[in-house]
Amino acid sequence: MMSDKIRLLIWNENEDEKRFPDTLKIYPGGIHGVLESFLKDDFAVKVATWDQDDTHGLSDEVLDHTDVLIWYSHLRNEIPKATLEKLVTRVFDGMGVIFLHSGALLSFANILLGPSSRRGAYREQGELERLWVINRAHPITDGVPDHFEVQQSEMYPEPRDIPTPDDLIFISWFEGGEVLRSGYTYIRGAGKVFCFLPGHSTFPVYYQPEIQTVIKNGVRWCAPLKKPPIQSRSGEVDFDYRTIAHNI
Ligand code: ZN
């Protein structure tokens, strides 16, 4: 019997792991390794990395079997444009995406969501971050306390120039006094997108239970809805948003 679990592809650039000994100390199996370890019981998980093959682990065959993609990128922005455009099309067709940490500010996210930039300087000194739920009705906050703390985090400050999110879920406060929109969502076509900023490759953020709960909830929320067949004037047709748009 086929599993009805959500099919999750965890994609990690896997570059911090090569350049920074501290990253491997904290994440010996890579950031993708720790993500896989807490997600594999709930979802049908596959892992891919930039360096694994010519397609960077993002072949059509793999994407054909992906409901939700988790994306962690930081240092490399050389993913071929054709691949990024392919990913964007997949999202518009219904594939969910979770952008983690710096992944929310770089190439794929910028092409999908619109450009973003940071005005203030970031601080990478392991300071305390307190996340506040500001949308208690959103399923991504299910089982998450009203606020919780990450003991060692990297600080990104507001104002950040990002496309206005469709829904704001978390705001963070940092020990240095800054605040940040740290969890927010977008709808793009038939696809759902969740950006979750806490992270950084040299801090053990992804071992924290609250963070893991948010990411699991995010995968469930981002999963594509079951699309009914559309009844057109001339009879039943396959559901394809782009075709339909052109035919109207
Ligand atoms: Zn970082």
PDB file of C-alpha atoms and ligand atoms in Angstrom:
ATOM      1  CA  MET A   1       0.000   0.000   0.000  1.00  0.00           C
ATOM      2  CA  MET A   2       1.291   3.434  -0.832  1.00  0.00           C
ATOM      3  CA  SER A   3       2.056   5.628   2.127  1.00  0.00           C
ATOM      4  CA  ASP A   4      -0.174   8.665   2.467  1.00  0.00           C
ATOM      5  CA  LYS A   5       2.498  10.560   4.347  1.00  0.00           C
ATOM      6  CA  ILE A   6       3.436  14.001   3.074  1.00  0.00           C
ATOM      7  CA  ARG A   7       6.475  13.620   0.806  1.00  0.00           C
ATOM      8  CA  LEU A   8       9.125  15.968   2.109  1.00  0.00           C
ATOM      9  CA  LEU A   9      12.376  16.888   0.392  1.00  0.00           C
ATOM     10  CA  ILE A  10      14.997  18.427   2.705  1.00  0.00           C
ATOM     11  CA  TRP A  11      17.480  20.420   0.636  1.00  0.00           C
ATOM     12  CA  ASN A  12      20.668  21.746   2.176  1.00  0.00           C
ATOM     13  CA  GLU A  13      23.398  23.628   0.421  1.00  0.00           C
ATOM     14  CA  ASN A  14      25.879  21.712   2.635  1.00  0.00           C
ATOM     15  CA  GLU A  15      28.546  24.379   2.293  1.00  0.00           C
ATOM     16  CA  ASP A  16      28.828  25.760   5.844  1.00  0.00           C
ATOM     17  CA  GLU A  17      29.522  22.171   6.829  1.00  0.00           C
ATOM     18  CA  LYS A  18      32.630  22.204   4.614  1.00  0.00           C
ATOM     19  CA  ARG A  19      33.918  25.660   5.415  1.00  0.00           C
ATOM     20  CA  PHE A  20      33.274  25.994   9.143  1.00  0.00           C
ATOM     21  CA  PRO A  21      34.533  23.354  11.605  1.00  0.00           C
ATOM     22  CA  ASP A  22      32.094  24.730  14.205  1.00  0.00           C
ATOM     23  CA  THR A  23      29.143  23.777  12.010  1.00  0.00           C
ATOM     24  CA  LEU A  24      30.194  20.147  11.848  1.00  0.00           C
ATOM     25  CA  LYS A  25      30.815  20.149  15.579  1.00  0.00           C
ATOM     26  CA  ILE A  26      27.200  21.153  16.181  1.00  0.00           C
ATOM     27  CA  TYR A  27      25.677  19.312  13.211  1.00  0.00           C
ATOM     28  CA  PRO A  28      27.970  16.293  12.614  1.00  0.00           C
ATOM     29  CA  GLY A  29      25.601  14.870   9.988  1.00  0.00           C
ATOM     30  CA  GLY A  30      25.016  18.296   8.426  1.00  0.00           C
ATOM     31  CA  ILE A  31      22.016  20.556   8.962  1.00  0.00           C
ATOM     32  CA  HIS A  32      20.065  18.226   6.664  1.00  0.00           C
ATOM     33  CA  GLY A  33      20.970  15.365   9.016  1.00  0.00           C
ATOM     34  CA  VAL A  34      19.359  16.898  12.086  1.00  0.00           C
ATOM     35  CA  LEU A  35      16.314  18.012  10.102  1.00  0.00           C
ATOM     36  CA  GLU A  36      15.893  14.481   8.778  1.00  0.00           C
ATOM     37  CA  SER A  37      16.270  12.976  12.253  1.00  0.00           C
ATOM     38  CA  PHE A  38      13.254  14.769  13.740  1.00  0.00           C
ATOM     39  CA  LEU A  39      11.086  14.770  10.601  1.00  0.00           C
ATOM     40  CA  LYS A  40      11.487  11.219   9.335  1.00  0.00           C
ATOM     41  CA  ASP A  41       8.887   9.628  11.604  1.00  0.00           C
ATOM     42  CA  ASP A  42       6.099  12.003  10.610  1.00  0.00           C
ATOM     43  CA  PHE A  43       6.824  12.426   6.919  1.00  0.00           C
ATOM     44  CA  ALA A  44       8.175  10.465   3.941  1.00  0.00           C
ATOM     45  CA  VAL A  45      11.554  12.214   3.899  1.00  0.00           C
ATOM     46  CA  LYS A  46      14.202  12.486   1.188  1.00  0.00           C
ATOM     47  CA  VAL A  47      17.399  14.477   1.574  1.00  0.00           C
ATOM     48  CA  ALA A  48      19.283  16.339  -1.151  1.00  0.00           C
ATOM     49  CA  THR A  49      22.346  18.578  -1.190  1.00  0.00           C
ATOM     50  CA  TRP A  50      23.953  21.014  -3.606  1.00  0.00           C
ATOM     51  CA  ASP A  51      27.023  18.823  -4.072  1.00  0.00           C
ATOM     52  CA  GLN A  52      25.373  15.462  -4.641  1.00  0.00           C
ATOM     53  CA  ASP A  53      25.018  15.443  -8.440  1.00  0.00           C
ATOM     54  CA  ASP A  54      24.652  17.566 -11.583  1.00  0.00           C
ATOM     55  CA  THR A  55      21.050  18.433 -10.754  1.00  0.00           C
ATOM     56  CA  HIS A  56      21.993  19.440  -7.175  1.00  0.00           C
ATOM     57  CA  GLY A  57      19.548  16.812  -5.995  1.00  0.00           C
ATOM     58  CA  LEU A  58      16.665  18.593  -7.739  1.00  0.00           C
ATOM     59  CA  SER A  59      15.894  16.392 -10.742  1.00  0.00           C
ATOM     60  CA  ASP A  60      12.379  16.313 -12.218  1.00  0.00           C
ATOM     61  CA  GLU A  61      12.074  12.760 -10.974  1.00  0.00           C
ATOM     62  CA  VAL A  62      12.763  13.854  -7.379  1.00  0.00           C
ATOM     63  CA  LEU A  63      10.485  16.904  -7.631  1.00  0.00           C
ATOM     64  CA  ASP A  64       7.686  14.785  -9.112  1.00  0.00           C
ATOM     65  CA  HIS A  65       7.599  13.003  -5.751  1.00  0.00           C
ATOM     66  CA  THR A  66       7.821  16.086  -3.552  1.00  0.00           C
ATOM     67  CA  ASP A  67       4.867  17.704  -1.770  1.00  0.00           C
ATOM     68  CA  VAL A  68       6.905  20.046   0.400  1.00  0.00           C
ATOM     69  CA  LEU A  69      10.472  21.288   0.055  1.00  0.00           C
ATOM     70  CA  ILE A  70      12.565  22.526   2.992  1.00  0.00           C
ATOM     71  CA  TRP A  71      15.293  24.863   1.746  1.00  0.00           C
ATOM     72  CA  TYR A  72      18.463  25.853   3.624  1.00  0.00           C
ATOM     73  CA  SER A  73      20.956  27.980   1.727  1.00  0.00           C
ATOM     74  CA  HIS A  74      23.595  30.463   2.772  1.00  0.00           C
ATOM     75  CA  LEU A  75      26.850  30.837   0.855  1.00  0.00           C
ATOM     76  CA  ARG A  76      26.225  29.531  -2.631  1.00  0.00           C
ATOM     77  CA  ASN A  77      23.995  31.321  -5.049  1.00  0.00           C
ATOM     78  CA  GLU A  78      25.039  29.570  -8.224  1.00  0.00           C
ATOM     79  CA  ILE A  79      22.064  27.327  -8.722  1.00  0.00           C
ATOM     80  CA  PRO A  80      21.304  27.500 -12.456  1.00  0.00           C
ATOM     81  CA  LYS A  81      18.532  29.912 -13.338  1.00  0.00           C
ATOM     82  CA  ALA A  82      16.671  27.161 -15.182  1.00  0.00           C
ATOM     83  CA  THR A  83      16.589  25.083 -11.989  1.00  0.00           C
ATOM     84  CA  LEU A  84      15.312  27.998  -9.926  1.00  0.00           C
ATOM     85  CA  GLU A  85      12.622  28.747 -12.495  1.00  0.00           C
ATOM     86  CA  LYS A  86      11.627  25.106 -12.460  1.00  0.00           C
ATOM     87  CA  LEU A  87      11.259  25.266  -8.672  1.00  0.00           C
ATOM     88  CA  VAL A  88       9.173  28.425  -8.890  1.00  0.00           C
ATOM     89  CA  THR A  89       6.841  26.747 -11.397  1.00  0.00           C
ATOM     90  CA  ARG A  90       6.506  23.768  -9.065  1.00  0.00           C
ATOM     91  CA  VAL A  91       5.455  26.072  -6.245  1.00  0.00           C
ATOM     92  CA  PHE A  92       2.841  27.786  -8.419  1.00  0.00           C
ATOM     93  CA  ASP A  93       1.552  24.301  -9.216  1.00  0.00           C
ATOM     94  CA  GLY A  94       1.157  23.495  -5.511  1.00  0.00           C
ATOM     95  CA  MET A  95       4.491  22.370  -4.030  1.00  0.00           C
ATOM     96  CA  GLY A  96       4.943  23.880  -0.558  1.00  0.00           C
ATOM     97  CA  VAL A  97       8.235  25.448   0.528  1.00  0.00           C
ATOM     98  CA  ILE A  98       9.768  26.211   3.893  1.00  0.00           C
ATOM     99  CA  PHE A  99      12.683  28.620   3.731  1.00  0.00           C
ATOM    100  CA  LEU A 100      14.879  28.279   6.784  1.00  0.00           C
ATOM    101  CA  HIS A 101      17.092  31.068   8.129  1.00  0.00           C
ATOM    102  CA  SER A 102      19.259  32.700   5.423  1.00  0.00           C
ATOM    103  CA  GLY A 103      17.457  30.657   2.773  1.00  0.00           C
ATOM    104  CA  ALA A 104      14.566  33.107   3.140  1.00  0.00           C
ATOM    105  CA  LEU A 105      16.749  35.980   1.918  1.00  0.00           C
ATOM    106  CA  LEU A 106      18.605  34.477  -1.045  1.00  0.00           C
ATOM    107  CA  SER A 107      18.180  33.551  -4.687  1.00  0.00           C
ATOM    108  CA  PHE A 108      15.318  31.042  -4.794  1.00  0.00           C
ATOM    109  CA  ALA A 109      13.276  32.989  -2.243  1.00  0.00           C
ATOM    110  CA  ASN A 110      13.971  36.276  -4.005  1.00  0.00           C
ATOM    111  CA  ILE A 111      12.845  34.918  -7.359  1.00  0.00           C
ATOM    112  CA  LEU A 112       9.735  33.314  -5.898  1.00  0.00           C
ATOM    113  CA  LEU A 113       8.693  36.053  -3.483  1.00  0.00           C
ATOM    114  CA  GLY A 114      10.359  39.212  -4.765  1.00  0.00           C
ATOM    115  CA  PRO A 115      13.645  40.852  -3.793  1.00  0.00           C
ATOM    116  CA  SER A 116      14.530  41.518  -0.167  1.00  0.00           C
ATOM    117  CA  SER A 117      17.292  43.352   1.618  1.00  0.00           C
ATOM    118  CA  ARG A 118      18.519  44.041   5.100  1.00  0.00           C
ATOM    119  CA  ARG A 119      19.230  47.598   6.196  1.00  0.00           C
ATOM    120  CA  GLY A 120      20.907  47.027   9.541  1.00  0.00           C
ATOM    121  CA  ALA A 121      23.928  44.832  10.239  1.00  0.00           C
ATOM    122  CA  TYR A 122      23.416  41.316  11.545  1.00  0.00           C
ATOM    123  CA  ARG A 123      25.145  40.083  14.685  1.00  0.00           C
ATOM    124  CA  GLU A 124      26.470  36.590  14.977  1.00  0.00           C
ATOM    125  CA  GLN A 125      27.373  36.337  18.622  1.00  0.00           C
ATOM    126  CA  GLY A 126      24.964  33.788  19.990  1.00  0.00           C
ATOM    127  CA  GLU A 127      22.607  36.114  21.813  1.00  0.00           C
ATOM    128  CA  LEU A 128      19.204  35.277  23.227  1.00  0.00           C
ATOM    129  CA  GLU A 129      16.195  35.436  20.898  1.00  0.00           C
ATOM    130  CA  ARG A 130      12.625  35.387  22.233  1.00  0.00           C
ATOM    131  CA  LEU A 131       9.968  34.394  19.727  1.00  0.00           C
ATOM    132  CA  TRP A 132       6.401  35.615  20.240  1.00  0.00           C
ATOM    133  CA  VAL A 133       3.413  33.986  18.605  1.00  0.00           C
ATOM    134  CA  ILE A 134       1.346  36.797  17.143  1.00  0.00           C
ATOM    135  CA  ASN A 135      -1.228  34.722  15.280  1.00  0.00           C
ATOM    136  CA  ARG A 136      -2.666  32.166  17.688  1.00  0.00           C
ATOM    137  CA  ALA A 137      -5.202  30.982  15.097  1.00  0.00           C
ATOM    138  CA  HIS A 138      -2.581  29.839  12.606  1.00  0.00           C
ATOM    139  CA  PRO A 139      -1.985  26.035  12.444  1.00  0.00           C
ATOM    140  CA  ILE A 140       1.784  26.593  12.410  1.00  0.00           C
ATOM    141  CA  THR A 141       1.488  27.640  16.077  1.00  0.00           C
ATOM    142  CA  ASP A 142      -0.290  24.434  17.147  1.00  0.00           C
ATOM    143  CA  GLY A 143       1.273  23.205  20.403  1.00  0.00           C
ATOM    144  CA  VAL A 144       3.760  26.100  20.466  1.00  0.00           C
ATOM    145  CA  PRO A 145       3.869  28.211  23.640  1.00  0.00           C
ATOM    146  CA  ASP A 146       2.887  31.913  23.415  1.00  0.00           C
ATOM    147  CA  HIS A 147       6.576  32.702  23.575  1.00  0.00           C
ATOM    148  CA  PHE A 148       9.801  30.746  23.845  1.00  0.00           C
ATOM    149  CA  GLU A 149      13.496  31.480  23.841  1.00  0.00           C
ATOM    150  CA  VAL A 150      16.387  30.376  21.684  1.00  0.00           C
ATOM    151  CA  GLN A 151      19.449  30.705  23.888  1.00  0.00           C
ATOM    152  CA  GLN A 152      21.994  31.269  21.132  1.00  0.00           C
ATOM    153  CA  SER A 153      20.891  32.916  17.942  1.00  0.00           C
ATOM    154  CA  GLU A 154      22.042  35.128  15.133  1.00  0.00           C
ATOM    155  CA  MET A 155      20.386  38.541  15.060  1.00  0.00           C
ATOM    156  CA  TYR A 156      18.852  39.953  11.893  1.00  0.00           C
ATOM    157  CA  PRO A 157      17.276  43.377  12.523  1.00  0.00           C
ATOM    158  CA  GLU A 158      14.262  45.210  11.203  1.00  0.00           C
ATOM    159  CA  PRO A 159      13.612  47.075   9.093  1.00  0.00           C
ATOM    160  CA  ARG A 160      13.989  44.359   6.493  1.00  0.00           C
ATOM    161  CA  ASP A 161      12.709  45.145   3.057  1.00  0.00           C
ATOM    162  CA  ILE A 162      10.701  42.063   2.198  1.00  0.00           C
ATOM    163  CA  PRO A 163       7.523  41.656   0.181  1.00  0.00           C
ATOM    164  CA  THR A 164       4.687  42.138   2.674  1.00  0.00           C
ATOM    165  CA  PRO A 165       3.821  38.660   3.999  1.00  0.00           C
ATOM    166  CA  ASP A 166       0.283  37.322   3.629  1.00  0.00           C
ATOM    167  CA  ASP A 167       0.365  36.255   7.259  1.00  0.00           C
ATOM    168  CA  LEU A 168       2.697  37.090  10.106  1.00  0.00           C
ATOM    169  CA  ILE A 169       3.097  34.275  12.641  1.00  0.00           C
ATOM    170  CA  PHE A 170       6.119  35.110  14.840  1.00  0.00           C
ATOM    171  CA  ILE A 171       7.982  38.229  15.871  1.00  0.00           C
ATOM    172  CA  SER A 172      11.336  37.907  17.621  1.00  0.00           C
ATOM    173  CA  TRP A 173      12.958  40.108  20.213  1.00  0.00           C
ATOM    174  CA  PHE A 174      16.711  39.955  20.681  1.00  0.00           C
ATOM    175  CA  GLU A 175      18.851  40.576  23.727  1.00  0.00           C
ATOM    176  CA  GLY A 176      20.343  43.613  21.989  1.00  0.00           C
ATOM    177  CA  GLY A 177      16.879  45.214  21.742  1.00  0.00           C
ATOM    178  CA  GLU A 178      16.096  44.648  18.076  1.00  0.00           C
ATOM    179  CA  VAL A 179      12.928  42.994  16.791  1.00  0.00           C
ATOM    180  CA  LEU A 180      12.357  40.905  13.675  1.00  0.00           C
ATOM    181  CA  ARG A 181       9.494  39.369  11.753  1.00  0.00           C
ATOM    182  CA  SER A 182      10.809  35.831  12.166  1.00  0.00           C
ATOM    183  CA  GLY A 183       7.980  33.581  10.916  1.00  0.00           C
ATOM    184  CA  TYR A 184       5.618  34.497   8.082  1.00  0.00           C
ATOM    185  CA  THR A 185       3.825  33.033   5.110  1.00  0.00           C
ATOM    186  CA  TYR A 186       2.958  33.705   1.493  1.00  0.00           C
ATOM    187  CA  ILE A 187       0.671  32.135  -1.062  1.00  0.00           C
ATOM    188  CA  ARG A 188       2.119  31.892  -4.561  1.00  0.00           C
ATOM    189  CA  GLY A 189      -0.270  30.412  -7.106  1.00  0.00           C
ATOM    190  CA  ALA A 190      -1.441  27.115  -5.618  1.00  0.00           C
ATOM    191  CA  GLY A 191       1.675  26.903  -3.418  1.00  0.00           C
ATOM    192  CA  LYS A 192       2.129  27.795   0.235  1.00  0.00           C
ATOM    193  CA  VAL A 193       5.372  29.261   1.518  1.00  0.00           C
ATOM    194  CA  PHE A 194       6.606  29.538   5.098  1.00  0.00           C
ATOM    195  CA  CYS A 195       9.706  31.534   6.027  1.00  0.00           C
ATOM    196  CA  PHE A 196      11.197  30.724   9.437  1.00  0.00           C
ATOM    197  CA  LEU A 197      14.224  32.767  10.332  1.00  0.00           C
ATOM    198  CA  PRO A 198      15.739  31.388  13.570  1.00  0.00           C
ATOM    199  CA  GLY A 199      18.741  29.292  12.753  1.00  0.00           C
ATOM    200  CA  HIS A 200      22.385  29.634  11.831  1.00  0.00           C
ATOM    201  CA  SER A 201      24.862  26.886  11.187  1.00  0.00           C
ATOM    202  CA  THR A 202      27.029  27.393  14.283  1.00  0.00           C
ATOM    203  CA  PHE A 203      24.191  27.493  16.837  1.00  0.00           C
ATOM    204  CA  PRO A 204      22.219  24.385  17.894  1.00  0.00           C
ATOM    205  CA  VAL A 205      18.815  25.897  17.076  1.00  0.00           C
ATOM    206  CA  TYR A 206      17.409  22.882  15.216  1.00  0.00           C
ATOM    207  CA  TYR A 207      17.731  20.594  18.240  1.00  0.00           C
ATOM    208  CA  GLN A 208      15.239  22.684  20.176  1.00  0.00           C
ATOM    209  CA  PRO A 209      11.801  21.041  20.635  1.00  0.00           C
ATOM    210  CA  GLU A 210       9.763  24.233  20.005  1.00  0.00           C
ATOM    211  CA  ILE A 211      11.653  24.909  16.780  1.00  0.00           C
ATOM    212  CA  GLN A 212      11.082  21.322  15.688  1.00  0.00           C
ATOM    213  CA  THR A 213       7.356  21.615  16.417  1.00  0.00           C
ATOM    214  CA  VAL A 214       7.109  24.780  14.320  1.00  0.00           C
ATOM    215  CA  ILE A 215       8.905  23.146  11.388  1.00  0.00           C
ATOM    216  CA  LYS A 216       6.689  20.031  11.569  1.00  0.00           C
ATOM    217  CA  ASN A 217       3.574  22.214  11.660  1.00  0.00           C
ATOM    218  CA  GLY A 218       5.004  24.158   8.760  1.00  0.00           C
ATOM    219  CA  VAL A 219       5.374  21.026   6.644  1.00  0.00           C
ATOM    220  CA  ARG A 220       1.750  20.049   7.320  1.00  0.00           C
ATOM    221  CA  TRP A 221       0.484  23.542   6.538  1.00  0.00           C
ATOM    222  CA  CYS A 222       2.538  23.833   3.334  1.00  0.00           C
ATOM    223  CA  ALA A 223       1.388  20.486   1.918  1.00  0.00           C
ATOM    224  CA  PRO A 224      -0.657  20.895  -1.260  1.00  0.00           C
ATOM    225  CA  LEU A 225      -4.415  20.614  -1.013  1.00  0.00           C
ATOM    226  CA  LYS A 226      -6.070  17.808  -2.888  1.00  0.00           C
ATOM    227  CA  LYS A 227      -7.245  19.469  -6.061  1.00  0.00           C
ATOM    228  CA  PRO A 228     -10.612  18.457  -7.455  1.00  0.00           C
ATOM    229  CA  PRO A 229     -10.970  18.014 -11.203  1.00  0.00           C
ATOM    230  CA  ILE A 230     -12.399  21.124 -12.845  1.00  0.00           C
ATOM    231  CA  GLN A 231     -15.600  20.989 -14.798  1.00  0.00           C
ATOM    232  CA  SER A 232     -15.139  23.123 -17.885  1.00  0.00           C
ATOM    233  CA  ARG A 233     -17.861  24.208 -20.296  1.00  0.00           C
ATOM    234  CA  SER A 234     -16.882  21.413 -22.645  1.00  0.00           C
ATOM    235  CA  GLY A 235     -16.576  18.678 -20.020  1.00  0.00           C
ATOM    236  CA  GLU A 236     -14.087  17.494 -17.450  1.00  0.00           C
ATOM    237  CA  VAL A 237     -10.484  18.506 -17.960  1.00  0.00           C
ATOM    238  CA  ASP A 238      -7.272  17.938 -16.107  1.00  0.00           C
ATOM    239  CA  PHE A 239      -6.670  20.542 -13.464  1.00  0.00           C
ATOM    240  CA  ASP A 240      -3.981  22.889 -14.727  1.00  0.00           C
ATOM    241  CA  TYR A 241      -4.117  26.474 -13.498  1.00  0.00           C
ATOM    242  CA  ARG A 242      -2.080  27.868 -16.372  1.00  0.00           C
ATOM    243  CA  THR A 243      -4.133  26.165 -19.093  1.00  0.00           C
ATOM    244  CA  ILE A 244      -7.349  27.267 -17.470  1.00  0.00           C
ATOM    245  CA  ALA A 245      -6.128  30.855 -17.161  1.00  0.00           C
ATOM    246  CA  HIS A 246      -5.375  30.908 -20.865  1.00  0.00           C
ATOM    247  CA  ASN A 247      -8.718  29.408 -21.810  1.00  0.00           C
ATOM    248  CA  ILE A 248     -10.932  31.816 -19.902  1.00  0.00           C
TER     249      ILE A 248
HETATM  250 ZN    ZN B   1      23.280  32.617   9.735  1.00  0.00          ZN
END
